[in-house]
mmCIF file of C-alpha atoms (C1' of nucleotides) in Angstrom:
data_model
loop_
_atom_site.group_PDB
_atom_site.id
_atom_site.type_symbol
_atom_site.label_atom_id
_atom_site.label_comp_id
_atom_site.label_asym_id
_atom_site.label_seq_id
_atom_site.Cartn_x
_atom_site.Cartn_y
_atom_site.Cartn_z
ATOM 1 C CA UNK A 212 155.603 66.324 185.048
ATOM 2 C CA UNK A 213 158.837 64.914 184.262
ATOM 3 C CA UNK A 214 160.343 62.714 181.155
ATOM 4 C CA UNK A 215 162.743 60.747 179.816
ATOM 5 C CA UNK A 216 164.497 61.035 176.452
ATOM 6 C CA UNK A 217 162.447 59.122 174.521
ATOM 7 C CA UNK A 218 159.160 60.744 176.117
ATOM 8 C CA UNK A 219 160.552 64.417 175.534
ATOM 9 C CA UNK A 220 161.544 63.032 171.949
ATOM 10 C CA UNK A 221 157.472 61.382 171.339
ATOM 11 C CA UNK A 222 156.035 64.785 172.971
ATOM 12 C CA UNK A 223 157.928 67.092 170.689
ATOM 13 C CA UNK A 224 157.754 64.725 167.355
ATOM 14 C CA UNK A 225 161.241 64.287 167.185
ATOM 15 C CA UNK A 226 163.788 61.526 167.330
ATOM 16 C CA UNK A 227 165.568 61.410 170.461
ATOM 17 C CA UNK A 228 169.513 61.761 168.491
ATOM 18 C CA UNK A 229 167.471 65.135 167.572
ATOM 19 C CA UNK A 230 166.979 66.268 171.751
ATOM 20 C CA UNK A 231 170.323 64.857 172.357
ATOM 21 C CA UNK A 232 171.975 66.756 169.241
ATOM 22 C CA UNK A 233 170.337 69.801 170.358
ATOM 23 C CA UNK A 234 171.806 69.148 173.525
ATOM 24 C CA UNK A 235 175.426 69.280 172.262
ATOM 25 C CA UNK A 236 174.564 72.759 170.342
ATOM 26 C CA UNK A 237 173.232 74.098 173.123
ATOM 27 C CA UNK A 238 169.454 74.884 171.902
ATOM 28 C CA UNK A 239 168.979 73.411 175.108
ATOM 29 C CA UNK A 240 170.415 72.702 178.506
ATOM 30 C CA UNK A 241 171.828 70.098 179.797
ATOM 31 C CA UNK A 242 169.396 68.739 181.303
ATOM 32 C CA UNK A 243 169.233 66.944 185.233
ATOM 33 C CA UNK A 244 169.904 62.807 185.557
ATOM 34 C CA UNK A 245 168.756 60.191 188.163
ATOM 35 C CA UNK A 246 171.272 58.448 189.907
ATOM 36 C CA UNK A 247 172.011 55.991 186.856
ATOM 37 C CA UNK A 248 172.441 58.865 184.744
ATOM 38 C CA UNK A 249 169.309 58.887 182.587
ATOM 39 C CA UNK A 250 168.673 62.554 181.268
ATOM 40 C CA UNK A 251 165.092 64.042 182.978
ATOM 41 C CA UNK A 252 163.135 66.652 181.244
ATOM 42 C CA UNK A 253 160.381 69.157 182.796
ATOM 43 C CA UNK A 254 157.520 70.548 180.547
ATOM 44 C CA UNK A 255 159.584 73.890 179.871
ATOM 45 C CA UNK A 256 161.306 71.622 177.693
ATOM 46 C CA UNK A 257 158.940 69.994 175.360
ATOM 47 C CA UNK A 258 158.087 73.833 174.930
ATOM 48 C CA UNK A 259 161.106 74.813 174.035
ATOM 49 C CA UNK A 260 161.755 71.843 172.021
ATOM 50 C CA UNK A 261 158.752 72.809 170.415
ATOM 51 C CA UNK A 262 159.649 76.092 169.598
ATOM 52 C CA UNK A 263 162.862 74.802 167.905
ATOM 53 C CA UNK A 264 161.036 72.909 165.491
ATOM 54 C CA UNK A 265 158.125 75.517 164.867
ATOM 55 C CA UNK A 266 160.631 77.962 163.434
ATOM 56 C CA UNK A 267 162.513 75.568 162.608
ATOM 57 C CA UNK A 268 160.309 74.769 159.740
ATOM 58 C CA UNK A 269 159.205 78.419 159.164
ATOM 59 C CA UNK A 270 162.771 78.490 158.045
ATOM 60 C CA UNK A 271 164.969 79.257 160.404
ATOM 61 C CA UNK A 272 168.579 77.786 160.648
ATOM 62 C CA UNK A 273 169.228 76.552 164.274
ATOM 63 C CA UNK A 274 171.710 78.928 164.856
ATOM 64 C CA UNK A 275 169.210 81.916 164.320
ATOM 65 C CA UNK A 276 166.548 79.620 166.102
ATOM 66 C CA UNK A 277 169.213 80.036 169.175
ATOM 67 C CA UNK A 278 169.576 83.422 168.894
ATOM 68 C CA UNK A 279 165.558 84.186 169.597
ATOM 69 C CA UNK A 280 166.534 81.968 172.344
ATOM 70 C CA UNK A 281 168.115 84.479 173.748
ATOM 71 C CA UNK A 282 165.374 86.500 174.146
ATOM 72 C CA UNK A 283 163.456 83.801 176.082
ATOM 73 C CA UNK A 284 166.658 83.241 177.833
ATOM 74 C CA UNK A 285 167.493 86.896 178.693
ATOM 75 C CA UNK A 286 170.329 86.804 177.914
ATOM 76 C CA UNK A 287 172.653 89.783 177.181
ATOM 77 C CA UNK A 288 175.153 88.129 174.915
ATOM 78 C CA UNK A 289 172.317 86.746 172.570
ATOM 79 C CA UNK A 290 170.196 89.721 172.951
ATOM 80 C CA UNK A 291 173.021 92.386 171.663
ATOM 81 C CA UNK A 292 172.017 93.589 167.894
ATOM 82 C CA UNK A 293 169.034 92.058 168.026
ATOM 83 C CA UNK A 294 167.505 94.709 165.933
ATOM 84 C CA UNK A 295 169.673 94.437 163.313
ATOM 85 C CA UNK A 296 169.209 90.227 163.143
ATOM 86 C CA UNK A 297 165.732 91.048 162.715
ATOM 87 C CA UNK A 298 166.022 93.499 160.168
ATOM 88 C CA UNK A 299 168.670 91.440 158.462
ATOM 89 C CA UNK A 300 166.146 88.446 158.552
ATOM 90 C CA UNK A 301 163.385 90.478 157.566
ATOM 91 C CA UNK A 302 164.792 91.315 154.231
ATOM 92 C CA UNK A 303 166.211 88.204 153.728
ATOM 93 C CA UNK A 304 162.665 86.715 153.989
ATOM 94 C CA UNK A 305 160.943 89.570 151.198
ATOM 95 C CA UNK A 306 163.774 88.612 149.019
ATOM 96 C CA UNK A 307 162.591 84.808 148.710
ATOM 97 C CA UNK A 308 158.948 85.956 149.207
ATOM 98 C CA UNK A 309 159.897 87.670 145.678
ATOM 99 C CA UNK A 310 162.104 84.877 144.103
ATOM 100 C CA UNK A 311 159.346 82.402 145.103
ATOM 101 C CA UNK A 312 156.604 84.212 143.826
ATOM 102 C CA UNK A 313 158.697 84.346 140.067
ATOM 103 C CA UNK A 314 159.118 80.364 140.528
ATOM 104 C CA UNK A 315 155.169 80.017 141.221
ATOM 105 C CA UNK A 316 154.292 81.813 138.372
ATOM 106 C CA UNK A 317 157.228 79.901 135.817
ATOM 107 C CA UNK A 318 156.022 76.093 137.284
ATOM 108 C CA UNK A 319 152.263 77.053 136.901
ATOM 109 C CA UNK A 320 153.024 78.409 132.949
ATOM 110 C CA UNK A 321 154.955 74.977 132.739
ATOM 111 C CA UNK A 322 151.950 73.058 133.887
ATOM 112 C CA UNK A 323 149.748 74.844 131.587
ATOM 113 C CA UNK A 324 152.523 73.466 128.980
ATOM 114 C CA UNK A 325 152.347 69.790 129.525
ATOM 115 C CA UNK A 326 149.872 68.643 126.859
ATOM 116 C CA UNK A 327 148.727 65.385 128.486
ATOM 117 C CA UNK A 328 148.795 66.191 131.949
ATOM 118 C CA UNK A 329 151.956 63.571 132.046
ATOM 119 C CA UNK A 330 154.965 64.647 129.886
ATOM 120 C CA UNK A 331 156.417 67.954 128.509
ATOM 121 C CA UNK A 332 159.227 67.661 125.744
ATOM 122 C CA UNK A 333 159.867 71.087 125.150
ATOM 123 C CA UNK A 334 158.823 73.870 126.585
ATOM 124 C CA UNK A 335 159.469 77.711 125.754
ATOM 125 C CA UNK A 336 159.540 78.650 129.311
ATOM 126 C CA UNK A 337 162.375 76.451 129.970
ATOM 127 C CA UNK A 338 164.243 77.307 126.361
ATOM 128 C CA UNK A 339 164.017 80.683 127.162
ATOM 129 C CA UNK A 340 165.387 80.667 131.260
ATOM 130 C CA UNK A 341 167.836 78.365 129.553
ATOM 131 C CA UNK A 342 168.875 80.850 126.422
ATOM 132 C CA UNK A 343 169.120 83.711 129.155
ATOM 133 C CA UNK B 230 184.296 79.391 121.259
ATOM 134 C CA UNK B 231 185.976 76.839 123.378
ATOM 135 C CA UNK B 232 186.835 76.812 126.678
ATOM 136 C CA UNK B 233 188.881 75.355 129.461
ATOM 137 C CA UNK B 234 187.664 74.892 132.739
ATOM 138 C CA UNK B 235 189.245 77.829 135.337
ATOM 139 C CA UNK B 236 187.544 79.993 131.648
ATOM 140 C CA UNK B 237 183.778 77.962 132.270
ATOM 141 C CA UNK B 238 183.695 78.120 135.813
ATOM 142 C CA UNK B 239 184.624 82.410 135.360
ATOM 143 C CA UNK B 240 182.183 83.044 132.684
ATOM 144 C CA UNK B 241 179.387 81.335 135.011
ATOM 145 C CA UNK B 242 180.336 82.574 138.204
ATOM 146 C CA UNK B 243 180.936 79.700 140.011
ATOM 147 C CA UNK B 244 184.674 77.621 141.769
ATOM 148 C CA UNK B 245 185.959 75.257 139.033
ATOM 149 C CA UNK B 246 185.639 72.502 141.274
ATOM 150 C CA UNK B 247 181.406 72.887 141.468
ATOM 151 C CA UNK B 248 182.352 72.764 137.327
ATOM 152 C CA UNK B 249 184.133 69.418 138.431
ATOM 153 C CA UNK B 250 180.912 68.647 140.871
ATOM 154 C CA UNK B 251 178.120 69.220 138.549
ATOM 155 C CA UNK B 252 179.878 66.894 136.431
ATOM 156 C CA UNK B 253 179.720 63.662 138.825
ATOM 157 C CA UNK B 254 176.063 64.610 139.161
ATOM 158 C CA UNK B 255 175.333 63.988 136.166
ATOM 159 C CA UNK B 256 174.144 67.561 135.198
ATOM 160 C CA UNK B 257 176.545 68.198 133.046
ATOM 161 C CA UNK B 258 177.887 65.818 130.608
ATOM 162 C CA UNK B 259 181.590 64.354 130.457
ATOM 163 C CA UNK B 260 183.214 66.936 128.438
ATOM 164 C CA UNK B 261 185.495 66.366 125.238
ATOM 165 C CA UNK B 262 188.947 66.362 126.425
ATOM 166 C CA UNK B 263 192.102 67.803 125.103
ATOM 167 C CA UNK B 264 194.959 65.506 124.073
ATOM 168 C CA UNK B 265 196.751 66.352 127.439
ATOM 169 C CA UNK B 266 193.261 65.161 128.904
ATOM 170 C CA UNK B 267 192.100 68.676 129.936
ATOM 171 C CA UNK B 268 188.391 69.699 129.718
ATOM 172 C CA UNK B 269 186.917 71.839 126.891
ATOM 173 C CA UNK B 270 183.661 73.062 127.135
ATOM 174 C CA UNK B 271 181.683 75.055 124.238
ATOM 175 C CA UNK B 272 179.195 78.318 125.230
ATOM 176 C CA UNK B 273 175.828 75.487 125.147
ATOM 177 C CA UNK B 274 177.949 74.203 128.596
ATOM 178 C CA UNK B 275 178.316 77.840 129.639
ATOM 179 C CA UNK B 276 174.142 78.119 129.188
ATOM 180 C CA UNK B 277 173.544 75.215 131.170
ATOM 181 C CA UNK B 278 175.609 76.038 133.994
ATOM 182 C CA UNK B 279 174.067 79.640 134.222
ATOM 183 C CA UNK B 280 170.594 78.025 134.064
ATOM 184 C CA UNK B 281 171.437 75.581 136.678
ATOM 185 C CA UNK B 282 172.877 78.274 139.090
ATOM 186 C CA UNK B 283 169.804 80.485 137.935
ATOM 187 C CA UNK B 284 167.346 77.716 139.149
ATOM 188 C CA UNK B 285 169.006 77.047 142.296
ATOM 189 C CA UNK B 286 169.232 80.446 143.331
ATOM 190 C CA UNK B 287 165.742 80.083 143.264
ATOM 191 C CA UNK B 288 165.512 77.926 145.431
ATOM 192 C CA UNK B 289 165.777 74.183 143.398
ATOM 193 C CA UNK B 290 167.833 71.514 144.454
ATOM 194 C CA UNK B 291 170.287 70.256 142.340
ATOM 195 C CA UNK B 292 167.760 67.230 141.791
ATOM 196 C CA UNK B 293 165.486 69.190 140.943
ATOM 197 C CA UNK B 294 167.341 71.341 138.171
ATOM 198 C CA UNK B 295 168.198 68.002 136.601
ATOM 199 C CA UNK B 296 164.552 67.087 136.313
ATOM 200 C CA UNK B 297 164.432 70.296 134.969
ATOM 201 C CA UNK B 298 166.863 69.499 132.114
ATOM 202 C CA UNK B 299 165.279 66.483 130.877
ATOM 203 C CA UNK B 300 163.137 69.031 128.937
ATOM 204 C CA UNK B 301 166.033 70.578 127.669
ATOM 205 C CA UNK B 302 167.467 67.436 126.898
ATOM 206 C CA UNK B 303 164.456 66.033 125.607
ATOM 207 C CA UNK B 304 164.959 62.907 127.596
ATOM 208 C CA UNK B 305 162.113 60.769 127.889
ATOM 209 C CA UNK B 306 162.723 59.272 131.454
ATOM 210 C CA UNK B 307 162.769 62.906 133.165
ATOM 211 C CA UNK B 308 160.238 64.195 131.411
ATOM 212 C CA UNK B 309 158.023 61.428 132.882
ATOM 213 C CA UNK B 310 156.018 62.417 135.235
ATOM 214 C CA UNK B 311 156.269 66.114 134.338
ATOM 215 C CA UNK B 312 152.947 67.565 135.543
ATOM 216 C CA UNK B 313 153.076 65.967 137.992
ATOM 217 C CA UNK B 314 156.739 66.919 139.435
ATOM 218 C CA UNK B 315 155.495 70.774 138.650
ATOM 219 C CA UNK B 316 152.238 70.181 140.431
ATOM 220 C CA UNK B 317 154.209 69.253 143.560
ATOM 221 C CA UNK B 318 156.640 71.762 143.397
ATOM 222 C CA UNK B 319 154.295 74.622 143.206
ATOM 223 C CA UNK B 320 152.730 73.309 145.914
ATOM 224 C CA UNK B 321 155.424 73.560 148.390
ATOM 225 C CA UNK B 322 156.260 77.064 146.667
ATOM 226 C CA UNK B 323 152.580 78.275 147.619
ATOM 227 C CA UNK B 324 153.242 76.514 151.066
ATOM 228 C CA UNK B 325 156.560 78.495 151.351
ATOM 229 C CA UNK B 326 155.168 81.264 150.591
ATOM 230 C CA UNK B 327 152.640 81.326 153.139
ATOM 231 C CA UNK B 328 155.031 80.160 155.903
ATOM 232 C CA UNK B 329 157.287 82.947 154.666
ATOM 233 C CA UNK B 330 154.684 85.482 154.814
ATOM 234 C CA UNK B 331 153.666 84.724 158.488
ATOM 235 C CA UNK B 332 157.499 85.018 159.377
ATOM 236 C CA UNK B 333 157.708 88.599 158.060
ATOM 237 C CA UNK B 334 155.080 89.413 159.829
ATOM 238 C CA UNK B 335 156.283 87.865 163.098
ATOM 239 C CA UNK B 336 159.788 89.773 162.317
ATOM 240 C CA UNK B 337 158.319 92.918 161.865
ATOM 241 C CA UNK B 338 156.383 92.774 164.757
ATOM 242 C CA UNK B 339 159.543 91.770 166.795
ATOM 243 C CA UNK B 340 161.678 94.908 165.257
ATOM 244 C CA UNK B 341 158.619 97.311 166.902
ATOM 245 C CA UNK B 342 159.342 96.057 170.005
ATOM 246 C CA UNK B 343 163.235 96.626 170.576
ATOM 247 C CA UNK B 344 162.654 99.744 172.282
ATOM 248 C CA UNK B 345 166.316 100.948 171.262
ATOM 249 C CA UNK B 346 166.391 99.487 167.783
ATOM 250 C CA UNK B 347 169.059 97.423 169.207
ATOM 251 C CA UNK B 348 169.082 94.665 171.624
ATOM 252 C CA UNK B 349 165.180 93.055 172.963
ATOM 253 C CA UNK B 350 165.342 91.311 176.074
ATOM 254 C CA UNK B 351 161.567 90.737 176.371
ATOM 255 C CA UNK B 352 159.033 89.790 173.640
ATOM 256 C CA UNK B 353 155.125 88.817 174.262
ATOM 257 C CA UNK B 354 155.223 87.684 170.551
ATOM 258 C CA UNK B 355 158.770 84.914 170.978
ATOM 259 C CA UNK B 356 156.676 84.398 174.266
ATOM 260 C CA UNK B 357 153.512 83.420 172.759
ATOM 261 C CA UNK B 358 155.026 81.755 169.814
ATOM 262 C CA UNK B 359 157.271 79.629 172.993
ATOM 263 C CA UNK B 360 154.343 79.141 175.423
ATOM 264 C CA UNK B 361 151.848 77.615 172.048
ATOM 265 C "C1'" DC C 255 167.422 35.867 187.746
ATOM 266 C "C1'" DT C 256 167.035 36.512 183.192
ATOM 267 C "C1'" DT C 257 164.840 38.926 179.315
ATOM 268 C "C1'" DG C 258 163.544 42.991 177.098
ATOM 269 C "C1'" DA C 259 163.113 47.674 176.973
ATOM 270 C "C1'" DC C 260 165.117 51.467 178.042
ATOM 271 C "C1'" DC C 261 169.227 54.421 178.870
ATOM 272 C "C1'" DT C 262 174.410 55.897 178.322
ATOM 273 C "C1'" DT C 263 178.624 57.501 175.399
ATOM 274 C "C1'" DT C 264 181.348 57.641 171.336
ATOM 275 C "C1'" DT C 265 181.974 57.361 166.743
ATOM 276 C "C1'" DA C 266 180.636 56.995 162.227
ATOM 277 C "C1'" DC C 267 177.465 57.691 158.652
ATOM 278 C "C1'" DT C 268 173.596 60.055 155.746
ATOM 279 C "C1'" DA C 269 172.279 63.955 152.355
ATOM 280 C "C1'" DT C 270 173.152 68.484 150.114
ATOM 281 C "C1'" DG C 271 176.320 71.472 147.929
ATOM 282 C "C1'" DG C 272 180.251 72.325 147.596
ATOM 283 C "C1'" DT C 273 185.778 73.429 148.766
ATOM 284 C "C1'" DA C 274 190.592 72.225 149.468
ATOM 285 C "C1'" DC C 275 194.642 69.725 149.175
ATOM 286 C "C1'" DA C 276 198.110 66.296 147.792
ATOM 287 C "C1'" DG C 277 200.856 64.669 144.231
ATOM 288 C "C1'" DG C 278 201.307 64.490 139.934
ATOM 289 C "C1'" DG C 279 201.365 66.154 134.459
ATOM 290 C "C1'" DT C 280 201.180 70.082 130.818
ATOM 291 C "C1'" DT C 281 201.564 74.470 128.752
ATOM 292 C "C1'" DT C 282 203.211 79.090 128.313
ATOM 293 C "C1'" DA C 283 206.230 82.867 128.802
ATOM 294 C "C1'" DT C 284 210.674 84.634 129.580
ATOM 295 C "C1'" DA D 179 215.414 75.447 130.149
ATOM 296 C "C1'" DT D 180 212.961 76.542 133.916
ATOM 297 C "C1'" DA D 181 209.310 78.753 136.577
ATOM 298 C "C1'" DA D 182 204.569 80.054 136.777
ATOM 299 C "C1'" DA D 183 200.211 78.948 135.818
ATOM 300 C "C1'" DC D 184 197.278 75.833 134.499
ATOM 301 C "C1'" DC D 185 195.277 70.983 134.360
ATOM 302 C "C1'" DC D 186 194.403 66.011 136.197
ATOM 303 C "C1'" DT D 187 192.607 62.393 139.824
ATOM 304 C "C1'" DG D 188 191.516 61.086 144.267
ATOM 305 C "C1'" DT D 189 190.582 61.906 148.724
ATOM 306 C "C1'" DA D 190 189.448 64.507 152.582
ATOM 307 C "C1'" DC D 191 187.170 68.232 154.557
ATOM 308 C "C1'" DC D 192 183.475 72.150 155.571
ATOM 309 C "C1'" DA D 193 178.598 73.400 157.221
ATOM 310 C "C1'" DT D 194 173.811 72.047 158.228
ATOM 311 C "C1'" DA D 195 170.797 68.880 160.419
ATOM 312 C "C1'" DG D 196 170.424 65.068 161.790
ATOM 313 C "C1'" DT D 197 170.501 59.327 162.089
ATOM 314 C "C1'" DA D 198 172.457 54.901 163.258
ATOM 315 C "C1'" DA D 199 175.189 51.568 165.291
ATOM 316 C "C1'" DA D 200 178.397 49.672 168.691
ATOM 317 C "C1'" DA D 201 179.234 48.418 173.334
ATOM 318 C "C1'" DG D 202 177.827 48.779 177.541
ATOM 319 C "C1'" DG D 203 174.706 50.068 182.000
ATOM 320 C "C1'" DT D 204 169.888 50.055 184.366
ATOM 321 C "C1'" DC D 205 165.381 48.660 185.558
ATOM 322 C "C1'" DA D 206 160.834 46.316 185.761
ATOM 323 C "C1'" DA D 207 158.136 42.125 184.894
ATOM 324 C "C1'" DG D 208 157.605 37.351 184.956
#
DNA sequence: CTTGACCTTTTACTATGGTACAGGGTTTAT
DNA sequence: ATAAACCCTGTACCATAGTAAAAGGTCAAG
């Protein structure tokens, strides 16, 4: 199967400035026209595109979503110190894990705080991340 | 104490122009100024700005740490809405979490499979995550 | 054969969270 | 008294990740 812009875009739930924005960062290729000019897309694509936007929202910045390209890709350039992206990633990712499990535990005391299930006026939790 | 603003912006860690920044967000307040028109800021201003760095480190938007502050300012139109705002939050932190979980996973399993502890040109788990 | 829906490029704009610079004024030390 | 170091405002710029609009080309249906 083959698409157009706005197909690719409806397949992968994105907006088609998004495929064409990817285009210029090269997260993806440039892709083959018809005669007028009009940009065709294969299924590979909407995988890829796909991809993009699964890690993207795992929390990935494009340009590390690019580098895994490179993996898919094979290729050499992108592949170099892979290892040590990971690993970089990897502690990057127990660090929030950490910070996030902290701001659970602070917003669910502050809940616990708000007296009417509405409002909170003052709160110790708050005085005291505020006071140091 | 009293301070100016290149003193503020050292004692909290952060450019003097985020000082500057803060301030036409509204999360700071205008300061007092001296005759000359410079800023002076007292050690309550060197609080806040810790806290607000604090909190975004954590991973709140700026929006967010002003919400935040309407309990330390005891202001009645931020601390509407409260629970609620918390509730939310600590939602997408447990979400986060999760998501953040299944990516160190995914990383850790990648880092097994660069057979150098370098470079990876071929990965069934990019491959799976790509193909679905 | 015209209308509407689609496509093209280029440029500008959005939000978030700053940073930098230009062109001034002030304060401090020598 | 003059230079360095600080301050001011305003504007422009950076990255990230898009979104929108302008001005035009293409294509299918009626």
């Amino acid at each position: 199967m083959s698409y157009r812009i706005s197909e690719l875009a409806a397949k992968c739930g994105v907006n088609k400035e998004t495929i064409r924005y990817y285009e210029r960062k090269h997260l993806i290729q440039e892709p083959n026209r018809t005669k007028a000019g009009y940009r065709i897309y294969s299924d590979d694509v909407v995988k890829r595109v796909r991809f993009i936007k699964r890690m993207q929202d795992l929390g990935f910045l494009l340009q590390e979503v690019d580098k895994l390209l490179g993996v898919v890709d094979k290729d050499d350039n992108r592949c170099q110190d892979m290892f040590k992206f990971v690993s970089k990633k990897e502690r990057e990712v127990q660090q929030q894990i950490q910070d996030l499990k902290r701001v659970e535990q602070m917003l669910n005391d502050l809940k616990e705080r708000c007296p009417d299930e509405k409002t909170l006026h003052e709160c110790p939790i708050i005085e005291t991340l505020f006071d140091e």
